[in-house]
Amino acid sequence: MFAQFGAKRAAVQAAVQGFYRGKLGIVAVVVLAAIGLGGCLQTAPPLVGADAADPSAKVAGAGYRSTTAPYTRLRPTAPASWRGSDAPSPKTDK
């Protein structure tokens, strides 16, 4: 019984080592390619327009608009009388 467990462990270990050995080679190739091609990138293009760090640069004005301006409180209140309102009176079953 223990010999069977040992054989299974050895088979799985051999498969895992082969799998990782192949993956490690692929990862190494990708890393080396990225490092090699990194030197081929273009430099950043020059800025067009005014320098953003210049304090005298003209910018559009920033306005303030409240995000909660139309909000009204809707706290629970006691029921009001129907007599003074314009709403139709409730129908009652007779």
mmCIF file of C-alpha atoms in Angstrom:
data_model
loop_
_atom_site.group_PDB
_atom_site.id
_atom_site.type_symbol
_atom_site.label_atom_id
_atom_site.label_comp_id
_atom_site.label_asym_id
_atom_site.label_seq_id
_atom_site.Cartn_x
_atom_site.Cartn_y
_atom_site.Cartn_z
ATOM 1 C CA MET A 1 0.000 0.000 0.000
ATOM 2 C CA PHE A 2 2.770 2.434 0.963
ATOM 3 C CA ALA A 3 4.708 1.511 -2.160
ATOM 4 C CA GLN A 4 1.719 2.578 -4.269
ATOM 5 C CA PHE A 5 1.597 5.967 -2.514
ATOM 6 C CA GLY A 6 5.323 6.403 -3.136
ATOM 7 C CA ALA A 7 4.928 5.544 -6.824
ATOM 8 C CA LYS A 8 2.053 8.026 -7.238
ATOM 9 C CA ARG A 9 4.039 10.745 -5.459
ATOM 10 C CA ALA A 10 7.051 10.155 -7.702
ATOM 11 C CA ALA A 11 4.899 10.255 -10.857
ATOM 12 C CA VAL A 12 3.168 13.473 -9.823
ATOM 13 C CA GLN A 13 6.475 15.067 -8.818
ATOM 14 C CA ALA A 14 8.019 14.221 -12.200
ATOM 15 C CA ALA A 15 5.022 15.701 -14.044
ATOM 16 C CA VAL A 16 5.070 18.881 -11.960
ATOM 17 C CA GLN A 17 8.802 19.372 -12.433
ATOM 18 C CA GLY A 18 8.453 18.972 -16.193
ATOM 19 C CA PHE A 19 5.547 21.418 -16.250
ATOM 20 C CA TYR A 20 7.392 24.069 -14.247
ATOM 21 C CA ARG A 21 10.625 23.555 -16.187
ATOM 22 C CA GLY A 22 8.773 24.378 -19.422
ATOM 23 C CA LYS A 23 6.958 27.360 -17.875
ATOM 24 C CA LEU A 24 10.171 28.765 -16.432
ATOM 25 C CA GLY A 25 11.745 28.781 -19.900
ATOM 26 C CA ILE A 26 8.764 30.637 -21.378
ATOM 27 C CA VAL A 27 8.789 33.223 -18.579
ATOM 28 C CA ALA A 28 12.531 33.763 -19.020
ATOM 29 C CA VAL A 29 12.112 34.349 -22.766
ATOM 30 C CA VAL A 30 9.280 36.848 -22.210
ATOM 31 C CA VAL A 31 11.265 38.761 -19.581
ATOM 32 C CA LEU A 32 14.365 38.947 -21.762
ATOM 33 C CA ALA A 33 12.284 40.070 -24.755
ATOM 34 C CA ALA A 34 10.622 42.804 -22.678
ATOM 35 C CA ILE A 35 13.974 44.070 -21.435
ATOM 36 C CA GLY A 36 15.474 43.971 -24.945
ATOM 37 C CA LEU A 37 12.542 45.740 -26.582
ATOM 38 C CA GLY A 38 12.330 48.324 -23.804
ATOM 39 C CA GLY A 39 15.274 50.162 -25.317
ATOM 40 C CA CYS A 40 13.472 50.447 -28.652
ATOM 41 C CA LEU A 41 10.638 52.591 -27.314
ATOM 42 C CA GLN A 42 10.248 56.158 -28.497
ATOM 43 C CA THR A 43 10.866 59.035 -26.157
ATOM 44 C CA ALA A 44 7.903 61.036 -24.910
ATOM 45 C CA PRO A 45 6.678 63.671 -27.386
ATOM 46 C CA PRO A 46 7.275 67.306 -26.437
ATOM 47 C CA LEU A 47 4.449 69.119 -24.706
ATOM 48 C CA VAL A 48 2.184 71.143 -26.964
ATOM 49 C CA GLY A 49 0.820 74.372 -25.564
ATOM 50 C CA ALA A 50 1.424 76.111 -22.266
ATOM 51 C CA ASP A 51 3.447 74.487 -19.535
ATOM 52 C CA ALA A 52 1.156 73.187 -16.785
ATOM 53 C CA ALA A 53 3.721 74.090 -14.114
ATOM 54 C CA ASP A 54 3.735 77.773 -15.160
ATOM 55 C CA PRO A 55 1.748 79.761 -12.542
ATOM 56 C CA SER A 56 0.979 82.542 -15.034
ATOM 57 C CA ALA A 57 -0.639 80.173 -17.563
ATOM 58 C CA LYS A 58 -4.225 80.978 -18.533
ATOM 59 C CA VAL A 59 -6.780 78.389 -17.415
ATOM 60 C CA ALA A 60 -10.549 78.163 -17.488
ATOM 61 C CA GLY A 61 -12.349 79.292 -14.367
ATOM 62 C CA ALA A 62 -13.686 76.701 -11.977
ATOM 63 C CA GLY A 63 -17.260 77.220 -10.854
ATOM 64 C CA TYR A 64 -19.062 75.745 -7.882
ATOM 65 C CA ARG A 65 -22.333 73.887 -8.229
ATOM 66 C CA SER A 66 -23.840 72.143 -5.243
ATOM 67 C CA THR A 67 -24.608 68.480 -5.793
ATOM 68 C CA THR A 68 -27.370 68.554 -3.175
ATOM 69 C CA ALA A 69 -29.057 71.834 -4.192
ATOM 70 C CA PRO A 70 -32.500 70.423 -5.091
ATOM 71 C CA TYR A 71 -32.640 68.358 -1.886
ATOM 72 C CA THR A 72 -35.542 68.941 0.497
ATOM 73 C CA ARG A 73 -35.974 67.197 3.793
ATOM 74 C CA LEU A 74 -38.731 64.619 3.846
ATOM 75 C CA ARG A 75 -38.959 63.825 7.502
ATOM 76 C CA PRO A 76 -41.988 61.885 8.706
ATOM 77 C CA THR A 77 -44.753 64.122 10.006
ATOM 78 C CA ALA A 78 -48.165 63.597 11.491
ATOM 79 C CA PRO A 79 -50.997 63.174 8.964
ATOM 80 C CA ALA A 80 -52.611 66.472 7.994
ATOM 81 C CA SER A 81 -56.307 67.135 7.543
ATOM 82 C CA TRP A 82 -57.796 66.569 4.086
ATOM 83 C CA ARG A 83 -60.138 69.532 4.397
ATOM 84 C CA GLY A 84 -57.623 72.278 3.649
ATOM 85 C CA SER A 85 -55.822 70.543 0.770
ATOM 86 C CA ASP A 86 -56.620 70.477 -2.946
ATOM 87 C CA ALA A 87 -56.331 66.704 -3.084
ATOM 88 C CA PRO A 88 -59.509 64.727 -3.699
ATOM 89 C CA SER A 89 -61.106 63.331 -0.584
ATOM 90 C CA PRO A 90 -60.617 59.606 0.056
ATOM 91 C CA LYS A 91 -63.478 57.348 -0.856
ATOM 92 C CA THR A 92 -65.077 55.359 1.917
ATOM 93 C CA ASP A 93 -66.827 52.036 1.509
ATOM 94 C CA LYS A 94 -70.464 52.099 2.640
#
